[in-house]
Amino acid sequence: SQTIHQWPATLVQPVGSPLSLECTVEGTSNPNLYWYRQAAGRGLQLLFYSVGIGQISSEVPQNLSASRPQDRQFILSSKKLLLSDSGFYLCAWSPRSVIIPGELFFGEGSRLTVL
Amino acid sequence: KNQVEQSPQSLIILEGKNCTLQCNYTVSPFSNLRWYKQDTGRGPVSLTIMTFSENTKSNGRYTATLDADTKQSSLHITASQLSDSASYICVVSAGPGGSYIPTFGRGTSLIVHP
């Protein structure tokens, strides 16, 4: 069966410090991968998605970047965190070839607090 | 522009009562609509999925309906339990020719009180 792992679960970082959140998927090949952010009381905002190694699409301009060094690994990074980067970050994957699109499987999330 | 609107934004009910959440969408071409449940501090988990030809889908005490003509969906929760307290998110996906990125609603926050 497929599983998705996301870490760390909780992170408290000072303003201006770097960030690295990691996500790995097991049990499938060539998944589509996504990073979402959820601010307190808000909906899910798509940050990045990837359809293959080294292929990253950004949905919104921001202080963050994403990379996909391996087929089932997705990394969210920042060189210098801002207060506004605080939030709940979710990694998700979807099968590449599907009959019914849009089936997303989410990780457990990473709670980032920037102080 | 693809959009998904959910109402109400928040809802408080007593344990054992029923409730209905609403979702209106403008995603085109339509492929499927999913309802997710997100417990606080956790990732969303899929409850139901409906395609164009399906009008209703049940998953235990959860029943989703879809009216593709009016582009509306509802999620009905029967005999609510404390564990139903969560955010319920409507997600609509486009079909061939449309964006393969699902469009998310902002969710309805449900609180079930004892």
Short mmCIF file of C-alpha atoms in Angstrom, two decimals:
data_model
loop_
_atom_site.label_atom_id
_atom_site.label_comp_id
_atom_site.label_asym_id
_atom_site.label_seq_id
_atom_site.Cartn_x
_atom_site.Cartn_y
_atom_site.Cartn_z
CA SER A 1 0.00 0.00 0.00
CA GLN A 2 1.06 3.59 -0.51
CA THR A 3 2.16 5.82 2.33
CA ILE A 4 3.30 9.40 2.59
CA HIS A 5 5.67 10.66 5.24
CA GLN A 6 6.22 14.27 6.11
CA TRP A 7 8.63 15.76 8.63
CA PRO A 8 9.24 17.46 10.91
CA ALA A 9 5.76 17.52 12.41
CA THR A 10 6.41 20.70 14.37
CA LEU A 11 8.97 23.42 13.84
CA VAL A 12 9.65 26.72 15.58
CA GLN A 13 12.09 28.95 13.75
CA PRO A 14 13.31 32.54 14.15
CA VAL A 15 12.74 35.10 11.42
CA GLY A 16 15.54 35.01 8.88
CA SER A 17 16.46 31.39 9.48
CA PRO A 18 16.36 28.72 6.74
CA LEU A 19 13.67 26.07 6.33
CA SER A 20 13.58 22.56 5.00
CA LEU A 21 10.48 20.38 5.09
CA GLU A 22 10.69 16.91 3.58
CA CYS A 23 8.10 14.61 2.13
CA THR A 24 8.50 11.09 0.79
CA VAL A 25 6.01 8.72 -0.78
CA GLU A 26 6.30 4.95 -0.66
CA GLY A 27 4.54 2.23 -2.58
CA THR A 28 4.03 4.05 -5.87
CA SER A 29 6.03 5.38 -8.81
CA ASN A 30 5.86 8.64 -10.75
CA PRO A 31 3.41 10.35 -8.43
CA ASN A 32 2.30 13.93 -8.81
CA LEU A 33 3.44 15.78 -5.70
CA TYR A 34 2.05 18.88 -4.07
CA TRP A 35 2.84 21.32 -1.27
CA TYR A 36 -0.08 23.14 0.33
CA ARG A 37 -0.17 25.74 3.08
CA GLN A 38 -3.04 26.30 5.44
CA ALA A 39 -3.04 29.48 7.49
CA ALA A 40 -5.03 29.53 10.72
CA GLY A 41 -8.75 29.46 9.90
CA ARG A 42 -8.12 29.51 6.18
CA GLY A 43 -8.44 27.06 3.32
CA LEU A 44 -5.69 25.10 1.66
CA GLN A 45 -3.48 27.12 -0.67
CA LEU A 46 -1.49 25.29 -3.33
CA LEU A 47 2.15 26.39 -3.26
CA PHE A 48 3.95 24.01 -5.61
CA TYR A 49 3.28 20.92 -7.62
CA SER A 50 5.53 18.55 -9.50
CA VAL A 51 4.87 16.01 -12.23
CA GLY A 52 8.41 14.61 -12.29
CA ILE A 53 11.98 14.85 -11.06
CA GLY A 54 13.25 18.40 -11.32
CA GLN A 55 9.88 19.65 -12.61
CA ILE A 56 8.42 22.23 -10.28
CA SER A 57 5.50 24.57 -10.88
CA SER A 58 4.77 27.45 -8.55
CA GLU A 59 1.24 28.65 -8.01
CA VAL A 60 1.92 31.82 -6.03
CA PRO A 61 4.94 34.15 -5.72
CA GLN A 62 6.48 33.75 -2.32
CA ASN A 63 9.47 33.37 -0.13
CA LEU A 64 9.54 29.59 -0.54
CA SER A 65 10.96 27.16 -3.07
CA ALA A 66 10.50 23.48 -3.78
CA SER A 67 12.67 20.76 -5.20
CA ARG A 68 12.18 17.17 -6.29
CA PRO A 69 15.59 15.49 -6.27
CA GLN A 70 14.12 11.99 -6.50
CA ASP A 71 10.93 10.54 -7.91
CA ARG A 72 9.23 10.16 -4.54
CA GLN A 73 10.85 12.97 -2.60
CA PHE A 74 9.57 16.53 -2.40
CA ILE A 75 11.28 19.25 -0.39
CA LEU A 76 10.00 22.67 0.62
CA SER A 77 12.67 25.24 1.45
CA SER A 78 13.33 28.82 2.34
CA LYS A 79 16.60 30.70 2.70
CA LYS A 80 15.16 33.29 5.08
CA LEU A 81 11.85 32.79 6.83
CA LEU A 82 9.33 35.58 7.30
CA LEU A 83 6.69 35.86 10.00
CA SER A 84 4.06 35.36 7.30
CA ASP A 85 5.49 31.92 6.50
CA SER A 86 3.94 30.56 9.68
CA GLY A 87 1.26 27.98 8.99
CA PHE A 88 0.38 24.37 8.53
CA TYR A 89 2.14 22.78 5.54
CA LEU A 90 0.75 19.72 3.87
CA CYS A 91 2.40 17.46 1.35
CA ALA A 92 0.17 15.41 -0.92
CA TRP A 93 0.50 12.97 -3.78
CA SER A 94 -1.78 11.77 -6.54
CA PRO A 95 -1.41 8.90 -8.99
CA ARG A 96 0.08 9.93 -12.32
CA SER A 97 -2.18 7.88 -14.51
CA VAL A 98 -5.71 7.78 -13.25
CA ILE A 99 -9.12 7.30 -14.72
CA ILE A 100 -10.66 9.67 -12.23
CA PRO A 101 -8.31 12.62 -11.59
CA GLY A 102 -7.93 14.64 -8.44
CA GLU A 103 -7.48 11.88 -5.90
CA LEU A 104 -5.12 13.41 -3.38
CA PHE A 105 -3.51 11.65 -0.44
CA PHE A 106 -2.19 13.93 2.25
CA GLY A 107 0.61 13.66 4.75
CA GLU A 108 0.07 14.47 8.40
CA GLY A 109 1.30 18.02 8.03
CA SER A 110 4.07 20.19 9.45
CA ARG A 111 3.24 23.01 11.82
CA LEU A 112 5.68 25.90 11.29
CA THR A 113 5.82 28.82 13.70
CA VAL A 114 8.12 31.70 12.81
CA LEU A 115 8.97 33.96 15.74
CA LYS B 1 -11.73 30.88 -13.19
CA ASN B 2 -12.39 27.66 -11.30
CA GLN B 3 -13.94 28.31 -7.90
CA VAL B 4 -15.44 26.32 -5.07
CA GLU B 5 -17.56 28.07 -2.46
CA GLN B 6 -18.65 26.41 0.77
CA SER B 7 -21.26 27.36 3.31
CA PRO B 8 -21.64 27.86 6.14
CA GLN B 9 -18.12 28.87 7.12
CA SER B 10 -18.70 27.38 10.57
CA LEU B 11 -21.40 25.40 12.27
CA ILE B 12 -22.10 24.37 15.85
CA ILE B 13 -24.54 21.55 16.59
CA LEU B 14 -25.45 19.29 19.48
CA GLU B 15 -24.43 15.68 19.54
CA GLY B 16 -27.01 13.45 17.90
CA LYS B 17 -28.35 16.14 15.59
CA ASN B 18 -28.13 16.12 11.80
CA CYS B 19 -26.54 18.81 9.67
CA THR B 20 -25.97 19.66 6.01
CA LEU B 21 -22.99 21.40 4.48
CA GLN B 22 -23.12 23.08 1.09
CA CYS B 23 -20.71 23.38 -1.82
CA ASN B 24 -21.13 25.39 -5.04
CA TYR B 25 -18.57 25.17 -7.83
CA THR B 26 -17.73 26.65 -11.20
CA VAL B 27 -15.06 24.16 -12.28
CA SER B 28 -15.19 23.28 -15.95
CA PRO B 29 -15.12 20.78 -17.49
CA PHE B 30 -16.31 18.89 -14.44
CA SER B 31 -14.78 15.51 -13.61
CA ASN B 32 -15.48 14.70 -9.99
CA LEU B 33 -16.23 16.18 -6.60
CA ARG B 34 -14.81 14.97 -3.33
CA TRP B 35 -15.54 15.75 0.27
CA TYR B 36 -12.61 15.60 2.68
CA LYS B 37 -12.61 15.60 6.46
CA GLN B 38 -9.73 17.34 8.19
CA ASP B 39 -9.27 16.87 11.90
CA THR B 40 -7.46 19.70 13.66
CA GLY B 41 -3.73 19.44 13.08
CA ARG B 42 -4.04 16.53 10.67
CA GLY B 43 -4.06 16.05 6.93
CA PRO B 44 -7.41 15.84 5.07
CA VAL B 45 -8.90 12.41 4.46
CA SER B 46 -11.29 11.64 1.62
CA LEU B 47 -14.89 10.83 2.62
CA THR B 48 -16.69 10.50 -0.70
CA ILE B 49 -16.15 11.00 -4.40
CA MET B 50 -18.83 11.59 -7.02
CA THR B 51 -18.57 11.79 -10.76
CA PHE B 52 -20.92 13.48 -13.20
CA SER B 53 -23.37 10.59 -13.36
CA GLU B 54 -23.71 10.09 -9.62
CA ASN B 55 -26.37 11.89 -7.58
CA THR B 56 -25.68 10.51 -4.15
CA LYS B 57 -22.96 8.61 -2.32
CA SER B 58 -22.94 7.38 1.26
CA ASN B 59 -20.13 6.54 3.62
CA GLY B 60 -21.58 5.48 6.94
CA ARG B 61 -23.32 8.46 8.50
CA TYR B 62 -22.06 10.74 5.71
CA THR B 63 -24.19 11.19 2.59
CA ALA B 64 -23.08 13.40 -0.26
CA THR B 65 -25.33 14.61 -3.06
CA LEU B 66 -24.45 16.15 -6.38
CA ASP B 67 -26.54 18.22 -8.79
CA ALA B 68 -24.34 18.66 -11.87
CA ASP B 69 -26.91 20.92 -13.52
CA THR B 70 -26.88 23.53 -10.77
CA LYS B 71 -23.26 22.72 -9.85
CA GLN B 72 -24.09 22.15 -6.23
CA SER B 73 -23.20 19.46 -3.73
CA SER B 74 -24.14 18.84 -0.14
CA LEU B 75 -22.75 16.71 2.63
CA HIS B 76 -25.30 15.45 5.14
CA ILE B 77 -24.16 14.13 8.48
CA THR B 78 -26.65 12.00 10.36
CA ALA B 79 -26.75 11.53 14.14
CA SER B 80 -23.62 13.58 14.70
CA GLN B 81 -20.92 12.43 17.08
CA LEU B 82 -18.24 14.36 18.93
CA SER B 83 -15.68 12.85 16.59
CA ASP B 84 -17.38 14.59 13.67
CA SER B 85 -15.91 17.88 14.90
CA ALA B 86 -13.57 18.82 12.05
CA SER B 87 -13.24 20.90 8.93
CA TYR B 88 -15.05 19.55 5.86
CA ILE B 89 -13.54 20.49 2.54
CA CYS B 90 -15.17 20.28 -0.88
CA VAL B 91 -12.72 19.62 -3.72
CA VAL B 92 -13.63 19.68 -7.40
CA SER B 93 -11.47 18.31 -10.20
CA ALA B 94 -11.64 19.17 -13.87
CA GLY B 95 -11.81 16.69 -16.71
CA PRO B 96 -9.86 16.50 -19.98
CA GLY B 97 -8.97 19.92 -21.28
CA GLY B 98 -9.12 21.46 -17.84
CA SER B 99 -6.57 21.94 -15.13
CA TYR B 100 -5.58 18.72 -13.42
CA ILE B 101 -4.98 20.68 -10.22
CA PRO B 102 -8.01 20.17 -7.96
CA THR B 103 -9.83 23.28 -6.78
CA PHE B 104 -10.37 23.44 -3.02
CA GLY B 105 -13.11 25.15 -1.09
CA ARG B 106 -12.17 26.94 2.12
CA GLY B 107 -13.98 24.39 4.23
CA THR B 108 -16.76 24.36 6.80
CA SER B 109 -15.68 24.12 10.40
CA LEU B 110 -18.07 21.84 12.29
CA ILE B 111 -18.15 21.70 16.08
CA VAL B 112 -20.28 19.06 17.77
CA HIS B 113 -21.08 19.78 21.40
CA PRO B 114 -22.14 17.13 23.94
#
